[in-house]
Each structure stands twice: as C-alpha cells, then as structure tokens.
Short mmCIF file of C-alpha atoms in Angstrom, two decimals:
data_model
loop_
_atom_site.label_atom_id
_atom_site.label_comp_id
_atom_site.label_asym_id
_atom_site.label_seq_id
_atom_site.Cartn_x
_atom_site.Cartn_y
_atom_site.Cartn_z
CA MET A 1 13.50 -25.46 -2.80
CA LEU A 2 13.04 -25.45 1.11
CA GLU A 3 10.09 -28.30 1.19
CA ARG A 4 9.25 -28.20 5.00
CA VAL A 5 10.15 -26.73 8.68
CA GLU A 6 9.48 -27.86 11.81
CA LEU A 7 8.31 -26.55 15.29
CA ASN A 8 10.20 -26.93 18.72
CA ALA A 9 8.52 -26.75 21.69
CA ASP A 10 9.62 -23.20 22.36
CA GLU A 11 7.70 -22.16 18.77
CA ARG A 12 4.55 -24.40 20.12
CA ALA A 13 4.39 -22.25 23.00
CA VAL A 14 4.37 -18.88 21.19
CA LEU A 15 1.50 -20.12 18.79
CA ASP A 16 -0.52 -21.16 21.49
CA TRP A 17 -0.46 -18.14 23.39
CA ILE A 18 -1.61 -16.10 19.94
CA ASP A 19 -4.79 -18.33 19.41
CA SER A 20 -5.24 -17.20 22.98
CA ARG A 21 -5.74 -13.64 21.81
CA ALA A 22 -8.23 -14.59 19.17
CA ASP A 23 -10.77 -12.76 20.94
CA HIS A 24 -8.93 -9.71 22.07
CA MET A 25 -8.09 -9.28 18.09
CA ILE A 26 -11.43 -9.71 16.53
CA ALA A 27 -12.73 -7.16 19.32
CA THR A 28 -9.86 -4.61 18.36
CA VAL A 29 -10.62 -4.65 14.64
CA LYS A 30 -14.18 -4.14 15.55
CA ASP A 31 -13.26 -1.13 17.81
CA TRP A 32 -10.84 0.31 15.10
CA SER A 33 -13.22 -0.09 12.16
CA ALA A 34 -15.41 2.65 14.20
CA ILE A 35 -12.89 5.15 13.48
CA ASN A 36 -13.40 7.10 10.30
CA SER A 37 -9.43 7.16 8.69
CA GLY A 38 -10.18 7.95 5.80
CA SER A 39 -6.65 9.24 3.54
CA HIS A 40 -7.86 13.11 4.12
CA ASN A 41 -9.54 12.89 7.37
CA ALA A 42 -7.14 14.34 9.44
CA ALA A 43 -8.66 14.68 13.14
CA GLY A 44 -9.61 10.55 12.47
CA LEU A 45 -6.16 9.85 10.96
CA GLU A 46 -4.47 10.75 14.24
CA ARG A 47 -7.23 9.41 16.34
CA MET A 48 -6.09 5.70 14.79
CA ARG A 49 -2.51 7.12 15.41
CA ALA A 50 -3.31 7.26 19.09
CA LYS A 51 -4.97 4.03 18.88
CA LEU A 52 -1.58 2.15 17.20
CA GLU A 53 0.67 3.84 19.93
CA GLU A 54 -1.77 2.56 23.00
CA ALA A 55 -1.28 -0.76 21.21
CA PHE A 56 2.27 -0.82 20.19
CA ALA A 57 3.36 0.02 23.71
CA GLU A 58 2.72 -3.61 24.67
CA LEU A 59 6.01 -4.26 22.30
CA GLY A 60 7.98 -2.05 24.75
CA GLY A 61 9.89 -0.41 21.86
CA GLU A 62 10.37 3.10 21.40
CA ILE A 63 7.43 4.85 19.59
CA SER A 64 7.57 8.18 17.72
CA ALA A 65 5.54 10.25 15.16
CA VAL A 66 7.13 10.62 11.83
CA ASP A 67 6.38 13.88 10.25
CA LEU A 68 6.13 13.43 6.00
CA PRO A 69 6.94 16.11 3.65
CA PRO A 70 3.99 17.34 1.45
CA SER A 71 3.77 16.81 -1.80
CA THR A 72 2.02 19.13 -4.66
CA VAL A 73 -1.58 18.33 -5.66
CA VAL A 74 -3.57 19.91 -8.37
CA GLU A 75 -7.24 20.75 -7.16
CA ARG A 76 -10.47 20.82 -9.04
CA ASP A 77 -9.93 24.56 -9.97
CA GLY A 78 -6.44 23.79 -11.19
CA THR A 79 -4.83 25.74 -8.43
CA VAL A 80 -1.29 23.98 -7.50
CA THR A 81 -1.26 24.11 -4.12
CA GLU A 82 1.08 21.79 -1.68
CA LYS A 83 -0.30 18.47 0.30
CA ALA A 84 0.39 18.57 4.08
CA TYR A 85 -0.25 14.98 5.70
CA THR A 86 -0.55 14.00 9.30
CA PRO A 87 2.46 11.88 11.13
CA SER A 88 3.43 8.60 10.26
CA PHE A 89 3.83 5.94 13.35
CA HIS A 90 6.78 4.50 14.18
CA CYS A 91 7.96 2.07 16.54
CA ARG A 92 11.51 0.95 16.37
CA ILE A 93 12.61 -2.58 18.65
CA ARG A 94 16.22 -3.19 19.10
CA PRO A 95 18.24 -1.09 16.48
CA GLN A 96 21.52 -3.01 16.96
CA ALA A 97 20.27 -6.56 16.84
CA PRO A 98 21.96 -8.17 13.99
CA ILE A 99 18.96 -9.02 11.84
CA ARG A 100 17.15 -5.72 10.47
CA ILE A 101 13.35 -6.49 9.08
CA VAL A 102 10.99 -3.50 8.24
CA MET A 103 7.41 -3.96 9.07
CA THR A 104 4.81 -1.61 7.05
CA GLY A 105 1.43 -0.94 7.14
CA HIS A 106 -1.26 1.89 6.61
CA HIS A 107 -4.26 3.16 8.93
CA ASP A 108 -6.01 5.23 6.52
CA THR A 109 -8.77 3.83 4.73
CA VAL A 110 -10.23 5.00 1.17
CA PHE A 111 -13.62 5.94 3.19
CA PRO A 112 -13.81 9.72 2.88
CA GLU A 113 -15.56 11.18 6.46
CA ASN A 114 -19.22 11.42 4.80
CA SER A 115 -19.15 8.37 3.70
CA HIS A 116 -22.19 5.73 4.75
CA PHE A 117 -19.92 2.73 5.06
CA GLN A 118 -19.28 3.55 9.24
CA THR A 119 -19.54 0.42 11.26
CA SER A 120 -18.82 -3.35 10.78
CA GLN A 121 -21.09 -6.14 11.52
CA LEU A 122 -21.03 -9.68 11.32
CA TRP A 123 -22.50 -11.49 8.52
CA ASP A 124 -21.88 -14.75 9.78
CA GLU A 125 -19.86 -16.68 12.67
CA ASP A 126 -16.75 -16.31 10.60
CA THR A 127 -17.02 -12.81 8.42
CA LEU A 128 -16.82 -9.52 9.88
CA ASN A 129 -18.17 -6.48 7.70
CA GLY A 130 -16.62 -3.02 8.30
CA PRO A 131 -14.51 -0.22 6.68
CA GLY A 132 -10.64 -1.17 7.27
CA VAL A 133 -11.58 -4.64 8.87
CA ALA A 134 -9.35 -6.11 5.90
CA ASP A 135 -7.31 -3.35 4.64
CA MET A 136 -5.96 -2.75 6.28
CA LYS A 137 -6.65 -2.29 9.97
CA GLY A 138 -6.91 -6.28 10.74
CA GLY A 139 -3.53 -6.57 9.11
CA ILE A 140 -1.95 -4.04 11.30
CA ILE A 141 -3.21 -6.40 14.34
CA VAL A 142 -1.87 -9.50 13.18
CA MET A 143 1.40 -7.70 12.47
CA LEU A 144 1.82 -6.51 16.14
CA HIS A 145 0.66 -10.53 17.54
CA GLY A 146 3.25 -11.64 14.94
CA LEU A 147 5.60 -9.31 16.82
CA LEU A 148 3.91 -10.01 20.32
CA GLY A 149 4.68 -13.63 19.33
CA LEU A 150 8.35 -13.48 18.82
CA GLN A 151 8.82 -11.17 21.88
CA ARG A 152 7.78 -14.40 24.13
CA SER A 153 10.69 -16.42 22.51
CA PRO A 154 14.16 -17.49 23.25
CA TRP A 155 15.33 -15.79 20.16
CA LYS A 156 13.68 -12.17 20.34
CA ASP A 157 17.40 -10.70 20.68
CA GLU A 158 18.49 -11.93 17.27
CA ILE A 159 16.23 -9.60 15.67
CA GLY A 160 15.81 -5.71 15.40
CA VAL A 161 12.81 -4.25 14.07
CA ASP A 162 11.40 -1.18 12.22
CA VAL A 163 7.51 -0.81 12.22
CA LEU A 164 5.97 2.03 10.22
CA ILE A 165 2.63 2.74 9.82
CA SER A 166 1.23 5.30 7.38
CA PRO A 167 -1.73 7.63 6.16
CA ASP A 168 -1.00 7.88 2.91
CA GLU A 169 -1.12 4.67 1.30
CA GLU A 170 -4.22 4.56 -0.07
CA ILE A 171 -3.39 8.02 -1.97
CA GLY A 172 0.05 6.86 -3.38
CA SER A 173 2.09 7.04 -0.24
CA ARG A 174 3.61 10.26 -1.73
CA GLY A 175 4.24 11.69 1.92
CA SER A 176 5.41 8.37 3.29
CA ALA A 177 8.21 7.47 0.18
CA PRO A 178 10.67 8.43 1.74
CA ILE A 179 10.79 7.30 5.05
CA LEU A 180 9.90 3.86 3.68
CA ALA A 181 12.96 3.99 1.00
CA GLU A 182 15.50 4.91 4.09
CA LEU A 183 14.21 2.01 6.36
CA ALA A 184 13.81 -0.67 3.36
CA SER A 185 17.74 0.65 2.60
CA GLY A 186 19.10 -0.67 6.18
CA ALA A 187 17.09 -3.66 6.33
CA ASP A 188 17.57 -7.23 5.07
CA VAL A 189 14.28 -8.44 4.32
CA GLY A 190 10.57 -6.84 4.46
CA MET A 191 7.19 -7.75 5.76
CA THR A 192 3.97 -5.70 4.81
CA TYR A 193 -0.05 -6.62 5.71
CA GLU A 194 -2.16 -5.63 3.00
CA PRO A 195 -4.92 -8.35 3.01
CA ALA A 196 -4.42 -12.01 1.52
CA LEU A 197 -7.13 -13.03 -0.60
CA ALA A 198 -9.88 -14.93 1.16
CA ASP A 199 -8.59 -18.05 0.38
CA GLY A 200 -5.68 -17.17 1.47
CA SER A 201 -3.40 -16.78 -1.69
CA LEU A 202 -0.71 -13.80 -1.36
CA ALA A 203 0.21 -11.17 -4.04
CA GLY A 204 3.14 -12.80 -6.45
CA ALA A 205 5.05 -10.25 -8.94
CA ARG A 206 3.12 -6.54 -8.95
CA LYS A 207 3.26 -3.78 -11.77
CA GLY A 208 4.09 -0.45 -10.93
CA SER A 209 1.96 2.48 -11.06
CA GLY A 210 1.96 6.48 -11.46
CA ASN A 211 -0.28 9.10 -11.22
CA TRP A 212 -0.83 12.54 -13.04
CA ALA A 213 -2.70 15.30 -13.17
CA LEU A 214 -2.38 17.40 -16.53
CA LYS A 215 -4.17 21.44 -16.19
CA VAL A 216 -5.16 22.83 -18.94
CA SER A 217 -5.46 26.19 -19.19
CA GLY A 218 -7.67 28.15 -21.99
CA ARG A 219 -9.34 31.32 -22.66
CA ALA A 220 -12.66 32.28 -21.19
CA ALA A 221 -15.60 33.95 -23.78
CA HIS A 222 -19.60 33.78 -24.22
CA ALA A 223 -20.17 30.77 -26.49
CA GLY A 224 -22.70 32.80 -28.65
CA ARG A 225 -21.48 36.26 -29.12
CA GLU A 226 -17.51 35.43 -29.11
CA HIS A 227 -16.87 31.88 -29.16
CA HIS A 228 -14.49 32.49 -31.58
CA LEU A 229 -12.23 34.20 -29.26
CA GLY A 230 -12.74 31.63 -26.22
CA ARG A 231 -10.21 28.74 -26.39
CA ASN A 232 -11.79 25.38 -24.76
CA ALA A 233 -9.42 23.99 -22.34
CA ILE A 234 -11.83 21.21 -21.97
CA ALA A 235 -11.93 20.09 -25.23
CA ALA A 236 -8.00 20.00 -25.21
CA ALA A 237 -8.45 17.80 -21.97
CA CYS A 238 -10.09 15.39 -23.74
CA ALA A 239 -7.87 15.52 -27.06
CA PHE A 240 -5.51 14.19 -24.03
CA GLY A 241 -7.74 11.41 -22.57
CA LEU A 242 -8.28 9.75 -26.04
CA GLY A 243 -5.31 9.85 -27.16
CA LEU A 244 -4.25 8.46 -23.87
CA ASP A 245 -6.65 5.59 -23.75
CA ASP A 246 -5.34 4.68 -27.42
CA LEU A 247 -2.28 3.63 -26.14
CA ASN A 248 -3.93 0.93 -24.40
CA GLY A 249 -2.94 -2.49 -26.55
CA LYS A 250 0.16 -0.62 -27.66
CA ARG A 251 2.57 -2.53 -25.24
CA PRO A 252 1.85 -5.39 -23.16
CA ASP A 253 1.00 -5.35 -19.29
CA VAL A 254 0.93 -1.41 -19.67
CA THR A 255 -2.54 0.05 -18.92
CA PHE A 256 -3.76 3.48 -19.52
CA ASN A 257 -6.83 4.65 -16.93
CA LEU A 258 -8.74 8.33 -17.67
CA ALA A 259 -10.27 8.86 -13.94
CA ARG A 260 -11.67 12.20 -13.92
CA ILE A 261 -11.70 15.38 -15.96
CA ASP A 262 -12.66 18.64 -13.77
CA GLY A 263 -13.24 22.27 -15.18
CA GLY A 264 -16.28 24.47 -16.94
CA GLY A 265 -19.23 26.23 -15.68
CA PRO A 266 -22.25 27.56 -17.50
CA GLU A 267 -23.11 26.35 -20.87
CA ASN A 268 -22.65 29.72 -22.29
CA VAL A 269 -19.19 30.20 -21.41
CA VAL A 270 -15.88 28.73 -23.77
CA PRO A 271 -14.28 26.86 -20.35
CA ASP A 272 -10.52 28.22 -19.74
CA THR A 273 -9.70 25.71 -17.25
CA ALA A 274 -9.50 21.86 -17.02
CA VAL A 275 -7.72 19.27 -15.11
CA ALA A 276 -7.83 15.68 -16.34
CA ARG A 277 -6.66 12.57 -13.61
CA PHE A 278 -4.98 9.71 -14.58
CA ASN A 279 -3.68 6.11 -13.70
CA VAL A 280 -0.72 4.15 -15.68
CA ARG A 281 -0.05 1.05 -14.36
CA VAL A 282 3.52 -0.82 -15.93
CA ALA A 283 5.76 -4.20 -15.87
CA SER A 284 9.11 -3.28 -16.13
CA GLU A 285 11.22 -0.39 -16.20
CA ASN A 286 11.32 -0.12 -19.56
CA ASP A 287 7.49 0.64 -19.60
CA LYS A 288 7.90 3.18 -17.70
CA ILE A 289 10.63 4.90 -19.81
CA TRP A 290 8.05 4.40 -22.86
CA VAL A 291 5.30 5.36 -20.91
CA GLU A 292 6.98 8.90 -19.90
CA ALA A 293 7.86 9.57 -23.41
CA GLU A 294 4.28 8.91 -24.98
CA LEU A 295 2.87 11.60 -22.11
CA GLU A 296 5.60 14.11 -23.44
CA ARG A 297 4.28 13.65 -27.18
CA LEU A 298 0.65 13.72 -26.34
CA LEU A 299 1.43 16.73 -23.88
CA ASP A 300 3.51 18.25 -26.85
CA GLU A 301 0.44 17.74 -28.75
CA VAL A 302 -2.31 19.64 -26.52
CA ARG A 303 0.15 22.83 -26.30
CA ILE A 304 0.28 23.22 -29.79
CA ARG A 305 -3.27 23.75 -29.87
CA ASP A 306 -3.54 28.05 -30.28
CA GLY A 307 -4.17 29.53 -26.93
CA ILE A 308 -3.83 26.74 -24.80
CA GLU A 309 -1.44 25.86 -21.88
CA ALA A 310 -0.71 22.17 -20.37
CA GLU A 311 1.49 21.27 -17.96
CA LEU A 312 1.77 17.77 -16.41
CA HIS A 313 2.17 17.09 -12.43
CA GLY A 314 2.51 13.32 -10.96
CA GLY A 315 5.05 10.90 -11.85
CA PHE A 316 5.40 7.02 -11.07
CA THR A 317 5.24 6.81 -7.15
CA ARG A 318 5.61 2.71 -7.44
CA PRO A 319 8.10 0.92 -9.29
CA PRO A 320 7.49 -2.49 -10.63
CA LYS A 321 8.09 -5.32 -8.26
CA PRO A 322 8.85 -8.47 -9.84
CA MET A 323 9.14 -12.19 -8.72
CA THR A 324 12.90 -12.20 -8.53
CA PRO A 325 15.58 -14.61 -7.13
CA ALA A 326 15.61 -12.45 -3.79
CA ASN A 327 11.93 -12.14 -4.04
CA ALA A 328 11.10 -15.74 -4.78
CA LYS A 329 13.35 -16.67 -1.87
CA MET A 330 10.55 -14.57 0.70
CA PHE A 331 7.58 -16.49 -0.45
CA GLU A 332 9.56 -20.03 -0.53
CA TRP A 333 10.24 -19.16 3.12
CA THR A 334 6.54 -18.13 3.45
CA ARG A 335 5.04 -21.22 1.92
CA ALA A 336 7.70 -23.07 4.36
CA ALA A 337 6.44 -21.13 7.52
CA GLY A 338 2.72 -21.94 6.44
CA GLY A 339 3.29 -25.75 5.94
CA ALA A 340 4.41 -25.86 9.28
CA ILE A 341 0.91 -24.19 10.76
CA GLY A 342 -0.70 -26.36 8.01
CA LEU A 343 -1.45 -23.74 5.59
CA ASP A 344 -0.92 -24.06 1.60
CA ILE A 345 0.50 -20.87 0.60
CA ARG A 346 -0.33 -19.60 -2.81
CA TRP A 347 0.46 -17.10 -4.76
CA GLN A 348 -0.21 -14.96 -8.06
CA ASP A 349 0.69 -11.97 -9.84
CA THR A 350 -1.23 -9.03 -9.37
CA GLY A 351 -1.94 -4.94 -10.99
CA GLY A 352 -2.08 -3.77 -7.48
CA VAL A 353 0.35 -1.75 -5.99
CA CYS A 354 1.37 -1.02 -2.51
CA GLU A 355 4.33 -1.03 -0.28
CA GLY A 356 6.33 -3.59 -0.99
CA ASN A 357 6.56 -1.98 -4.51
CA ASN A 358 8.58 1.02 -2.53
CA LEU A 359 10.43 -1.61 -0.44
CA TRP A 360 11.69 -3.49 -3.36
CA ALA A 361 12.66 0.03 -4.98
CA ALA A 362 15.33 0.23 -1.88
CA GLY A 363 16.78 -3.37 -2.59
CA CYS A 364 14.91 -4.65 0.12
CA PRO A 365 13.21 -8.25 -0.85
CA ASN A 366 9.49 -8.54 0.79
CA VAL A 367 6.42 -10.40 0.87
CA ASP A 368 3.78 -7.82 1.04
CA THR A 369 0.34 -9.74 1.97
CA LEU A 370 1.05 -11.07 5.47
CA GLY A 371 -2.52 -9.83 6.72
CA VAL A 372 -5.94 -10.93 7.02
CA ARG A 373 -7.85 -13.30 4.61
CA GLY A 374 -10.28 -11.03 3.34
CA ALA A 375 -12.43 -9.75 0.52
CA ASP A 376 -14.34 -6.63 -1.49
CA ILE A 377 -11.65 -4.35 0.09
CA HIS A 378 -12.76 -0.47 -1.12
CA SER A 379 -16.10 -0.77 -1.09
CA ASP A 380 -19.21 -1.10 1.70
CA ARG A 381 -18.61 -5.14 0.69
CA GLU A 382 -15.46 -4.98 2.44
CA ILE A 383 -14.65 -8.05 5.01
CA VAL A 384 -12.56 -10.14 6.94
CA LYS A 385 -12.14 -13.89 7.88
CA LEU A 386 -12.34 -13.71 11.42
CA SER A 387 -10.44 -17.10 11.75
CA SER A 388 -8.09 -15.51 10.25
CA PHE A 389 -6.37 -13.24 12.44
CA ALA A 390 -4.75 -16.10 14.67
CA GLU A 391 -4.00 -18.06 11.73
CA ARG A 392 -1.74 -15.15 10.55
CA ALA A 393 -0.51 -13.80 13.48
CA LYS A 394 1.10 -17.68 14.16
CA LEU A 395 2.36 -17.13 10.15
CA SER A 396 4.33 -14.28 11.15
CA ALA A 397 5.02 -15.47 14.34
CA VAL A 398 6.62 -18.63 12.48
CA MET A 399 8.29 -16.28 10.30
CA LEU A 400 10.13 -14.50 12.90
CA MET A 401 11.40 -17.00 14.71
CA LYS A 402 12.56 -18.84 11.73
CA PHE A 403 14.48 -15.58 10.87
CA ALA A 404 15.35 -15.08 14.48
CA GLN A 405 17.14 -18.62 14.40
CA GLY A 406 18.99 -18.33 11.24
CA GLU A 407 16.47 -21.13 9.84
CA PHE A 408 15.61 -18.62 6.80
CA ASP A 409 18.93 -16.48 6.49
CA ALA A 410 16.90 -12.72 6.22
CA ARG A 411 20.99 -11.50 4.76
CA GLN A 412 21.10 -14.54 2.35
CA ALA A 413 17.85 -12.58 0.57
CA ARG A 414 19.39 -9.12 0.58
CA ALA A 415 22.30 -10.52 -1.07
CA LEU A 416 20.19 -11.65 -3.81
CA ALA A 417 18.74 -8.59 -4.09
CA ARG A 418 22.19 -6.79 -4.34
CA GLY A 419 22.91 -9.91 -6.77
CA GLU A 420 25.68 -11.80 -4.87
#
C-alpha cells in the first residue's frame, strides 16, 4: 500500500496556479449550466460542444468532432427507427508520449429542452444549484484544469492524453461506446469525471447495466362487438412485465426495473401495440448470462399467446466494473494523491454505471468519480460544492504529475489488468 507521497516545489507551484483559477472555474460552470444540453436537444448539445472547443483550446491540443454511429430505438408507437447523435468532442495531446491516458466525460444532461430547471442559483457561499453543475459540466472544468496544471509542469511531455466528451452518456452511451472502447484500448489508464459524493467519497466497484424495449404486436378489434377477435398487446406486455418483476430477489445483486409501458388508445378498442421498457443491473458476467437466458424465457412465454408477436430490442450497454487489482491500484494512487493535498479519499461500491464501465470493458483500469463534490444529481435539487473545483482539479493535477514522473506507474496498472 502506497501510504503517502510528497510534493516538490514545481508541483506546489502548479497547485498554487490552480487555486488562482477558482473564480474562473465557478464563472464557467454558471455560464455552461445556462445552456440546456439535454441528451435529445441537438442544438443545445452543439452549443455546448462549441463552448468545449473554446475552453480546451487553451491546452493547445488537436481538437476534432467525432461522428458517432446511430443506434436502433423503439418509438412509443412501436416504430423501430435509427437514432442519430451529435458528435463527441475529442482533444488529443502529445500522441507519441510514452504514457497514454484517456480522460472522459459527457456534456449532455438529463434535463429536456422544455425543463423548468434552466438556471443556476447560489444557495449559500459554497453551494450552487443548477442543471449539470455537478453532472457533469463541473467535472469537465475540473478535468480541464487538471490538464492545464500538467501543462505548467516540467514533466508534461511524458504524458499523452485523449479527452473524449460525449453527448449521449445519460442515455446509455450507445453512440459513443465504440469510440470509448477504441481510445481505452490504447491507453494505460483512464480518468473519468462523474461527480464525487458531497462528502468527497468516490465510486468503487460498479454494477453493469442494460436497457431493453419489448415491442408487442397484437390485433385491434372493437372491445364490445368483436372483443373475441382482438389480441391485446398491452395485456401481453403486462404479463411480461410481471414476470420480469418476479425475477427480483432470485439472484443476489441483480435487479430488474420495469420503467414504462406505452400503447393503447380509446377504451373501446383492443390495443394492438405495446412497448415495455426496462433496465437490468448485474454484478458479474455470470449474472449477465443468467439474465439473458431469463429474458429469452419470458419472451417465449409472450410469443406463445395466440395472435401475439413480440421482439426484444436493446441489451447490456455497460458491463460490470469490479474492484480488480488493477482498479484497486488506481484507487490507491488516488488516495495517495489526495493525502498529499490534505484529502482523505474514500470510496464505496455502487449500482450506478458510467463511462468507467466502458473503459474497463476495454481493459483500461480507471477511476471514474474525479469530478466535483455534488449531490441530488438528476433532479432540480442538483448542487455542486464550489470549494471542490480547485480541490478536485489539484487532485487530478497531482495524479497526472505523479504519472508523468513515474511515481505512479500507469503501465503497471495496465499490466495488472492484463493479468501480468
């Protein structure tokens, strides 16, 4: 266990510079929070990406827009369409450097274009409430200033970085997943900027997650005169949903959440279309295999109904991220870096998922809650602790400088991930 690291004069000078940028960071998050960049608001997402291009230009890297492949979605009326995404933001710095780090984040939020939650406000001298202030526009600002700190150090040339900031994390990273995998496969370690908890705790092991849509087709008929000729798609979807819910508790750490059923119309018409949407969380690869078999069983039970057709769309988009020796090494270094600046870094396992799951799936050890301290994300009570901007940017800067000097051996973590 690496108990403590010391900071030299050059490192302390970098941290002093980050402290000098605290007010700038806070002004930036207020500005960015005022841009609605909900996952389905293409114009807002592009406005936000333009802000990223402006801010990250200070690093001097190669900035580009990365087109994302579309994904298949099932609309509320059962129509199967292709979902297009706006581009991801990519900044590449020193691609030939000996140590490679991938840093990820997202500029989409969960708040739709017509949300009532559009502006930020101070709740007290250290608490800002606003959309995306923690999740994760604040985290992007922390990432940027960690990198700007590295740029001011004598060791910057030892590290090459790929920054990917995506527009679709809050809806499963379906478009950005292959880009994340590509960048992670060429990196030694990863750093992701989801918010930490308000007390500074980080996420440890993460469950895996999948989203599905069950499309059920039946036959419409008059509910009175010819009810017997109808085949009720909603009833079939409900039967599937009840079977899904009954799976809860059958296997430890596996949860099934029936989230929504769409379909139907006038009360005197037998509904011929229904769409059931659900999420599953798993703790291991064996859990995934069991879940997929159970879903096929439930699907077969729907299909054997007379006059009912059913098709399942979706799947696991993020595999589990366990606390392996490689990921534990990343946390050990994070804790040591925190100790050097007076932080007591702790972590706890979570059922939540993020891009850290995607990085680990490509064999890249990572820490994925390096962003600001915040709370009540995904609600109109979302907050960020303003003191955490400089605090967390300094944490990242220390980690980057220690990787650059070899005091934290990034290639050792990658070797552990490969089982070496």
